[in-house]
GROMACS .gro file of C-alpha atoms in nm:
model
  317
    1UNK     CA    1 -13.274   0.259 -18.418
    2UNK     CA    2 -13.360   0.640 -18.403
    3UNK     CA    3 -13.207   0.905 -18.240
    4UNK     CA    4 -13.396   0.922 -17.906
    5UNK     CA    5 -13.347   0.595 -17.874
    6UNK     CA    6 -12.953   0.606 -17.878
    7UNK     CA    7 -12.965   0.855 -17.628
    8UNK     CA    8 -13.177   0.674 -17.363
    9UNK     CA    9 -12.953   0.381 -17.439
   10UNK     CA   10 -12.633   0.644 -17.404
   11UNK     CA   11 -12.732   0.749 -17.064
   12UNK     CA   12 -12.800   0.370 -16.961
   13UNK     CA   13 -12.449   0.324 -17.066
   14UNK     CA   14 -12.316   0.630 -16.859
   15UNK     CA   15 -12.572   0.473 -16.547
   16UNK     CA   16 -12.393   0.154 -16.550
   17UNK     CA   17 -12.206  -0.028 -16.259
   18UNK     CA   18 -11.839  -0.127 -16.265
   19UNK     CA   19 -11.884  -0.525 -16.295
   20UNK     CA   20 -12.172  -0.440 -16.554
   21UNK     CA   21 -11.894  -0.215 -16.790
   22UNK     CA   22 -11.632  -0.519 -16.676
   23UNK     CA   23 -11.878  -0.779 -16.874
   24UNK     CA   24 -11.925  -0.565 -17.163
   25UNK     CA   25 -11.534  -0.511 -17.190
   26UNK     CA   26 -11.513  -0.892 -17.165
   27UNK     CA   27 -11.814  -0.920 -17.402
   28UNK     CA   28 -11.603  -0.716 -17.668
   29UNK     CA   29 -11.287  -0.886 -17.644
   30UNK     CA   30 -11.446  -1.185 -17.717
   31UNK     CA   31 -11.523  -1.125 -18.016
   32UNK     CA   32 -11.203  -1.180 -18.173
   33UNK     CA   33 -11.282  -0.875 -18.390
   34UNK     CA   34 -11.006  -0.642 -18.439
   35UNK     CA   35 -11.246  -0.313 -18.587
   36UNK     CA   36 -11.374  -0.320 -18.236
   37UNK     CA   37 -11.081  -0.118 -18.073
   38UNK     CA   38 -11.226   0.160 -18.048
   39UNK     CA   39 -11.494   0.023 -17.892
   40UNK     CA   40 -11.300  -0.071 -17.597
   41UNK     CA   41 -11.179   0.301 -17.599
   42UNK     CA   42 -11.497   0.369 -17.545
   43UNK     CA   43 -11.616   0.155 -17.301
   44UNK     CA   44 -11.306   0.236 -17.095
   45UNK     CA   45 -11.331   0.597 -17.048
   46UNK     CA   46 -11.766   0.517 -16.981
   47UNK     CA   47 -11.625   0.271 -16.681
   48UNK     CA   48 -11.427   0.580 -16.551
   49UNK     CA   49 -11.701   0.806 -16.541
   50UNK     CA   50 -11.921   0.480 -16.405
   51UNK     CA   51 -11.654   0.504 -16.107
   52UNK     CA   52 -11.697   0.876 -16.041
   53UNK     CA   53 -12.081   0.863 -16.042
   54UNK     CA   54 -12.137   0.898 -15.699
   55UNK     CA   55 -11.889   1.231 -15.730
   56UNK     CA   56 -12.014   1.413 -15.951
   57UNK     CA   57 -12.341   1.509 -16.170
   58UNK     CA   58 -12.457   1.426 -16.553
   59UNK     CA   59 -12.432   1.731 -16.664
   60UNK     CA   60 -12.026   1.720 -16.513
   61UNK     CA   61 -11.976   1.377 -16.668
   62UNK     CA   62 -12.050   1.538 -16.998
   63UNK     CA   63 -11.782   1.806 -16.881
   64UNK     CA   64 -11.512   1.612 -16.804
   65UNK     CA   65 -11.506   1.382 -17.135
   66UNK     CA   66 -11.687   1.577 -17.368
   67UNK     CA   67 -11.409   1.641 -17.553
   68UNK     CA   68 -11.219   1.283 -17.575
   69UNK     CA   69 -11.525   1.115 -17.658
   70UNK     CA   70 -11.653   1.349 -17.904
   71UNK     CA   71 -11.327   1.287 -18.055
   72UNK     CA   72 -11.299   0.942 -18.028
   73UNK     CA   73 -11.661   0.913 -18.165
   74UNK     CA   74 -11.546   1.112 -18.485
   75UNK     CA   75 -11.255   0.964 -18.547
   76UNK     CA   76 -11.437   0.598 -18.515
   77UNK     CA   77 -11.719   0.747 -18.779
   78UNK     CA   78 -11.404   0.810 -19.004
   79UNK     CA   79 -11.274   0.471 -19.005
   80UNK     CA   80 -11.438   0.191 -19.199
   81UNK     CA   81 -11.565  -0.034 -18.937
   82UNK     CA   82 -11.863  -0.305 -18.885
   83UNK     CA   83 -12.168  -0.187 -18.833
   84UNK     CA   84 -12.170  -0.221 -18.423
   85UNK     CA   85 -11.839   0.007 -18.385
   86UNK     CA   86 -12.011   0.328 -18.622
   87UNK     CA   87 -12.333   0.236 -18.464
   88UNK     CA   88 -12.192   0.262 -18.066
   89UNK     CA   89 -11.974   0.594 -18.198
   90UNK     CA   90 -12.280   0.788 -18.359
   91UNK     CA   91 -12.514   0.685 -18.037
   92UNK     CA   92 -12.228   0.855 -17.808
   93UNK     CA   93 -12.175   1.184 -18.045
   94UNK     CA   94 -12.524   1.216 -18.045
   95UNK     CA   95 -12.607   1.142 -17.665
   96UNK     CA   96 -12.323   1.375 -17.567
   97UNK     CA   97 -12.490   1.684 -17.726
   98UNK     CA   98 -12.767   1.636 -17.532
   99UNK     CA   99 -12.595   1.609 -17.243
  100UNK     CA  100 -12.316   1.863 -17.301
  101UNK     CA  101 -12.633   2.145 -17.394
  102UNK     CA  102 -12.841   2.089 -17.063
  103UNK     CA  103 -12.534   2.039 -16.829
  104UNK     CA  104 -12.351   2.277 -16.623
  105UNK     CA  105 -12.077   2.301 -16.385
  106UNK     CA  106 -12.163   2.349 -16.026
  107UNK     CA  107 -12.037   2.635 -15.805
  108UNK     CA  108 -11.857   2.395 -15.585
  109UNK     CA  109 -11.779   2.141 -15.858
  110UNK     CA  110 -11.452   2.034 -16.070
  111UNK     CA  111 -11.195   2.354 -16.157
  112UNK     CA  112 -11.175   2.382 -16.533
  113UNK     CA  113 -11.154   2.659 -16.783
  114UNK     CA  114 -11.502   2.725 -16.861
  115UNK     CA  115 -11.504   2.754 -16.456
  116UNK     CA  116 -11.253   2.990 -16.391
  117UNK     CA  117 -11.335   3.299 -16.160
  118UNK     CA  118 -11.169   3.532 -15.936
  119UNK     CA  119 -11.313   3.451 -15.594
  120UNK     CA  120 -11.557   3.628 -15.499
  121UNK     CA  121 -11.491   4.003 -15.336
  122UNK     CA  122 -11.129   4.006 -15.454
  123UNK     CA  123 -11.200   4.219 -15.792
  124UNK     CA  124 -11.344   4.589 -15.745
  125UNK     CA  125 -11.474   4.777 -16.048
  126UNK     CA  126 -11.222   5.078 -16.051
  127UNK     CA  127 -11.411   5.426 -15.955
  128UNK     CA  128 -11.449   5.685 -16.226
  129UNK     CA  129 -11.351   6.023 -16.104
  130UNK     CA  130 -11.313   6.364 -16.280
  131UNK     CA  131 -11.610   6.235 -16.616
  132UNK     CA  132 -11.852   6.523 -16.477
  133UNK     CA  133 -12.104   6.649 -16.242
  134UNK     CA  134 -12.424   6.367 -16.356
  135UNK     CA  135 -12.133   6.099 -16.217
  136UNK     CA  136 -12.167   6.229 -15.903
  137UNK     CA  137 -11.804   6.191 -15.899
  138UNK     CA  138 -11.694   6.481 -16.147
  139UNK     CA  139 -11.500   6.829 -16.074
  140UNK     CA  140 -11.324   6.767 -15.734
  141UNK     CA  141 -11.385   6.386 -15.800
  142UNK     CA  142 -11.427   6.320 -15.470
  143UNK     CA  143 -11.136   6.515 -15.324
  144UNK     CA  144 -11.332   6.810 -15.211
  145UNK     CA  145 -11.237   7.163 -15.189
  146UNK     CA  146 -10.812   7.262 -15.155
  147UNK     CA  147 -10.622   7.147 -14.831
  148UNK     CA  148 -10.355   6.830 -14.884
  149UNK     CA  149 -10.595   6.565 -14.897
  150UNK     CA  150 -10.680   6.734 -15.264
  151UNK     CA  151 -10.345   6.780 -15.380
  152UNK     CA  152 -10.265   6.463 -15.461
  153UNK     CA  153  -9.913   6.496 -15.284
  154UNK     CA  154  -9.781   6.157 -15.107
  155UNK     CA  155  -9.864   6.117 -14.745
  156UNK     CA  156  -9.692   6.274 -14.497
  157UNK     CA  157  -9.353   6.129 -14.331
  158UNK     CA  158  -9.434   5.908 -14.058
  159UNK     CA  159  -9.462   6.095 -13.700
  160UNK     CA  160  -9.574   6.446 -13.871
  161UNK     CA  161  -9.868   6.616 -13.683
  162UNK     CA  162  -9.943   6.923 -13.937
  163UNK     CA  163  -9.661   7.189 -13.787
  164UNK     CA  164  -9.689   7.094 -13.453
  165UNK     CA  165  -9.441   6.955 -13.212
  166UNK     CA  166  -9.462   6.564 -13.282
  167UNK     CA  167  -9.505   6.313 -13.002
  168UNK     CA  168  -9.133   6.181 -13.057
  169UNK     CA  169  -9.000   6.507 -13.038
  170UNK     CA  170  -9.212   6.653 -12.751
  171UNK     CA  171  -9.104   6.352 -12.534
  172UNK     CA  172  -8.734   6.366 -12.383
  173UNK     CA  173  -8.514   6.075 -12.480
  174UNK     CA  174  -8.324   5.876 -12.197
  175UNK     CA  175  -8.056   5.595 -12.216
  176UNK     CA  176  -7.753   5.552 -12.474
  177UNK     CA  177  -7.703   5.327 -12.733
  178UNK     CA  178  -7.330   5.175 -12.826
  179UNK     CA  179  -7.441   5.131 -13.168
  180UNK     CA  180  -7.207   5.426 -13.310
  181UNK     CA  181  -6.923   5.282 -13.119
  182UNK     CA  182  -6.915   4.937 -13.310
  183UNK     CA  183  -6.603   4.831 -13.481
  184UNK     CA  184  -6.710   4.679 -13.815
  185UNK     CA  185  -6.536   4.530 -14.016
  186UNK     CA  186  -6.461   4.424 -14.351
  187UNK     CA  187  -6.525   4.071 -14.457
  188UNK     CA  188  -6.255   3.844 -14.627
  189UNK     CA  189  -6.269   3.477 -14.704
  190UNK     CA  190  -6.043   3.208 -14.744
  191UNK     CA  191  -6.186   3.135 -15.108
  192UNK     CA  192  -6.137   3.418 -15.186
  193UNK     CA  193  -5.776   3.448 -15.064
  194UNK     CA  194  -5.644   3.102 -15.212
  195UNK     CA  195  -5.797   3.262 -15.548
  196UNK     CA  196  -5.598   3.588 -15.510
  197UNK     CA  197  -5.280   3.342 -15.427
  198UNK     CA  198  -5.285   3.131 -15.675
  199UNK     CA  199  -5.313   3.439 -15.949
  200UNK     CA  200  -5.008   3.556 -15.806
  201UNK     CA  201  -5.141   3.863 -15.659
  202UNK     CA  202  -5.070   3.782 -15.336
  203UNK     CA  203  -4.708   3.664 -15.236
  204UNK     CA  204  -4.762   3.365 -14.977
  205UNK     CA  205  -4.370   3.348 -14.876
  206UNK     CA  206  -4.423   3.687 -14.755
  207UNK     CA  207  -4.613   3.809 -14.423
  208UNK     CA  208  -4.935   3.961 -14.540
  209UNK     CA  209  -5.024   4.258 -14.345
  210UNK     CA  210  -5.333   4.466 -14.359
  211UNK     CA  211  -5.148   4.719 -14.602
  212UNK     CA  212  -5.106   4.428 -14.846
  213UNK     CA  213  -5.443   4.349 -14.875
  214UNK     CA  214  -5.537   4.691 -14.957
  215UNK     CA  215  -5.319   4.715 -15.203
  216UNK     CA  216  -5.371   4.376 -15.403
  217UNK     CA  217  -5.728   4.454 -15.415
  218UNK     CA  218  -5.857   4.197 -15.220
  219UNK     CA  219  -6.043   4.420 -15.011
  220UNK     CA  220  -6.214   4.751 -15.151
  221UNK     CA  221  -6.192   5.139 -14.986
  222UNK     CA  222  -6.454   5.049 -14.735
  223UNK     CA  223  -6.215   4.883 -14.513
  224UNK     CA  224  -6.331   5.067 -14.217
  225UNK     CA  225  -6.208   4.991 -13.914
  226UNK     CA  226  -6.023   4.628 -13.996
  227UNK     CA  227  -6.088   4.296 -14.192
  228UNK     CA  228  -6.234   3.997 -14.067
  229UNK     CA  229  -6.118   3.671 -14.169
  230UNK     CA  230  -6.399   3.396 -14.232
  231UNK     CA  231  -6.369   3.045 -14.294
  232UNK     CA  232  -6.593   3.015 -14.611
  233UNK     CA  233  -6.390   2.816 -14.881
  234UNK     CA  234  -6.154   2.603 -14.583
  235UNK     CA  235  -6.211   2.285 -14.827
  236UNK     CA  236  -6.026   2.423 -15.114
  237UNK     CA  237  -5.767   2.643 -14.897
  238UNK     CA  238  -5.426   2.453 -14.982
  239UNK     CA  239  -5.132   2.812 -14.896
  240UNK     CA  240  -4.902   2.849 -14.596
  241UNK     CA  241  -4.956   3.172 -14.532
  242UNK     CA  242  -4.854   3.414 -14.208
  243UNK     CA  243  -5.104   3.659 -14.218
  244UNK     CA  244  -5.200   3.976 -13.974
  245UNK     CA  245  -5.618   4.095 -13.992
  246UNK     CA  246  -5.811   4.283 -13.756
  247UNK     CA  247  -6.089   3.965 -13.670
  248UNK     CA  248  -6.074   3.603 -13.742
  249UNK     CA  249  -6.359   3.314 -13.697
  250UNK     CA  250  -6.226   3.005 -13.503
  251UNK     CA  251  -6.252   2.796 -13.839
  252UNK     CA  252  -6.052   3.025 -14.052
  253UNK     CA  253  -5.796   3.015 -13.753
  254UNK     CA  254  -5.853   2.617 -13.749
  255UNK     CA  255  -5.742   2.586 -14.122
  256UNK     CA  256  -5.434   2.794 -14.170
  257UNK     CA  257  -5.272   2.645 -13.831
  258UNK     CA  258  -5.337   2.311 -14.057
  259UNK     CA  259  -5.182   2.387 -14.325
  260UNK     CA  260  -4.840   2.531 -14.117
  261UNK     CA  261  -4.907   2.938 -14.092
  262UNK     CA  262  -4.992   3.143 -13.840
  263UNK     CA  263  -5.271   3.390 -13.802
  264UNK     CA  264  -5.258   3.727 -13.586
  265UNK     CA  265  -5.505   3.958 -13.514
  266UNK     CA  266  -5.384   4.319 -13.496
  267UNK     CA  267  -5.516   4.604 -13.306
  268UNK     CA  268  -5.518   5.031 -13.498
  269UNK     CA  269  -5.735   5.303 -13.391
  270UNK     CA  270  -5.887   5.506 -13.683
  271UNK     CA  271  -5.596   5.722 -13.760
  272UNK     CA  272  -5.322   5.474 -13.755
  273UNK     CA  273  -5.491   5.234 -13.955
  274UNK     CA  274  -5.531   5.484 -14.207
  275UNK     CA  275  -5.128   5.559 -14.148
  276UNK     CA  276  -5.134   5.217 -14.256
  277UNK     CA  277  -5.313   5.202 -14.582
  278UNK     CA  278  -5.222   5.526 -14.738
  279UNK     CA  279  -4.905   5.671 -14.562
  280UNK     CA  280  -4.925   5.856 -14.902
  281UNK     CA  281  -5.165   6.102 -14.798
  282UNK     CA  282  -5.036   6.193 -14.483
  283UNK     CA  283  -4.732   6.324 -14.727
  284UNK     CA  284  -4.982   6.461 -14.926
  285UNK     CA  285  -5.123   6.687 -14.673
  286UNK     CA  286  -4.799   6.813 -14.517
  287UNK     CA  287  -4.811   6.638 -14.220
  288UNK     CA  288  -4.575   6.353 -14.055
  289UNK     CA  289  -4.706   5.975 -13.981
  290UNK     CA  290  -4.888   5.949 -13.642
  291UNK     CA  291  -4.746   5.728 -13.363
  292UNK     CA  292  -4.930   5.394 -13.303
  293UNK     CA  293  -5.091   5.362 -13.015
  294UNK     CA  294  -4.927   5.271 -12.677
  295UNK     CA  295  -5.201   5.101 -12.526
  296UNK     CA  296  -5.529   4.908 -12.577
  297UNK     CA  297  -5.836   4.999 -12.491
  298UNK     CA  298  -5.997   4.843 -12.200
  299UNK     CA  299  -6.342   4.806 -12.382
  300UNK     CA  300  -6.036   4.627 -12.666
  301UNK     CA  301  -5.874   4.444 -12.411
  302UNK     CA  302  -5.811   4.069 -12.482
  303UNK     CA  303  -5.989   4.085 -12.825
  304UNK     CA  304  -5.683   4.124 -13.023
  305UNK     CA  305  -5.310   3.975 -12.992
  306UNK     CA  306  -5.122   4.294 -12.997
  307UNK     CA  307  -5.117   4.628 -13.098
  308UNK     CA  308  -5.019   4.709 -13.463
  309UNK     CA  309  -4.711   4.890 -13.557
  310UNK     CA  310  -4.648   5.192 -13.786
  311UNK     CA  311  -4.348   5.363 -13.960
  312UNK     CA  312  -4.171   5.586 -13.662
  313UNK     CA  313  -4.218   5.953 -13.721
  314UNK     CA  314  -3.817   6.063 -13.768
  315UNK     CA  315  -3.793   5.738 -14.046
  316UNK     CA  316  -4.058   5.882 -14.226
  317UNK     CA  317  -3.943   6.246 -14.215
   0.00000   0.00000   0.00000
């Protein structure tokens, strides 16, 4: 048959209903023929687009399998096969061109990437500034005449009013805040511990004060005003230990009462904890140890066990 022909029996094909392809698949199989594989390739990927007829149009059909059946067609012309297998491959090559050339993707239709866009509004053409005065944007391009808008300095800080007195400093403030006050403290945890244990830097047999963990390295300069004890790692914590911090969390506590030690949470202002750390530079700078403090806080009181102890001023001197 010619050429118009195939095509008007092509888009019959690509018209048909499911049970229709179904008796055409069954039709093939019949035969008994083994060239006709392709065939049922074919027929196949037409009952797909069969089932998405009421989804979507021709010209998307031709879109969606233009490529696998243009392939399969070629590859069927290339293989030596009856006369109903190149006859079927060339009548689907040459309907799909026809299809493929008239067809187009809708707006609203399938994604794919002859269809990708940014949506629509969310791409600006830059604006040109500064390429002279027939732009309508050249010589102050758009910044007009001096001042700080034309500078092209950043904005101001946030609250600034040109000179003037700003609203947040014009208006008195009232109230406190404890904030400053805060005693904070320096994280350790138990992983972390068994790990500096087991390398030996830390002697369990012995108590470990605060001084001891500054000077293993456990914890860095920032120790602030303490060191917290947390529980992360309990699983793997295995030491007896007798330990002294500044904080400890209830599971941290939990564990190395387990195990047999004892945890204690000491109490040092500011200057005797740094007694404690470095009594070095107190030598350093001339000067004798400070006493430890005689009594808590009130704001402190039953937060810690007891209050920490430091070298006596006459041993020291």
């Amino acid at each position: 048959t010619d050429a118009p022909k195939r095509k008007q029996n092509l888009i019959k094909l690509f018209s048909l209903v499911p049970d229709q392809i179904t008796d055409l698949k069954r039709l093939v199989l019949a035969s008994q023929d083994g060239q006709n594989s392709v065939l049922v390739k074919h027929v196949q990927m037409i009952s797909y687009l069969s089932r998405c007829r009421s989804q979507v149009t021709d010209g998307l059909r031709g879109a969606l399998l233009s490529e696998r059946l243009q392939t399969a067609a070629l590859s069927a012309l290339n293989v030596n096969q009856q006369a109903i297998g190149r006859g079927f491959a060339t009548s689907v090559f040459t309907g799909l061109k026809g299809i493929t050339a008239r067809g187009k993707v809708p707006d609203a239709g399938l994604l794919a990437l002859n269809s990708l866009k940014p949506n629509p509004g969310s791409k600006h053409t830059p604006k040109r500034v500064g390429r002279g005065i027939g732009s309508g944007r050249g010589k102050t391009s758009c910044r007009g005449h001096k001042g700080q808008s034309a500078r092209g300095t950043t904005a101001p800080r946030l609250g600034f009013e040109g000179g003037q007195t700003g609203l947040m400093q014009a208006i008195p403030r009232r109230g406190f805040s404890n904030k400053k006050f805060a005693l904070i403290y320096r994280e350790l945890n138990l992983a972390k511990l068994q790990s500096w244990i087991t390398q030996g830097r830390l002697d369990a047999d012995k108590p470990i004060t605060l001084k001891e963990l500054r000077d293993s390295g456990i914890i860095n300069k920032r120790w602030n005003t303490g060191v917290k004890l947390l529980g992360k790692g309990a699983d793997d914590f295995t030491s007896k230990i007798n330990i002294q911090v500044s904080k400890v969390s209830e599971s941290a506590r939990e564990v190395i009462e387990k195990q047999g030690g004892t945890v204690e949470t000491v109490y040092y202002n500011g200057l005797g904890l740094r007694a404690l750390m470095r009594p070095d530079w107190f030598a350093k700078q001339g000067r004798l140890l400070p006493r430890a403090v005689q009594q808590m806080p009130p704001k402190h009181a039953g937060k810690f066990d007891r209050i920490g102890t430091l070298l006596s001023t006459h041993a020291q001197s």
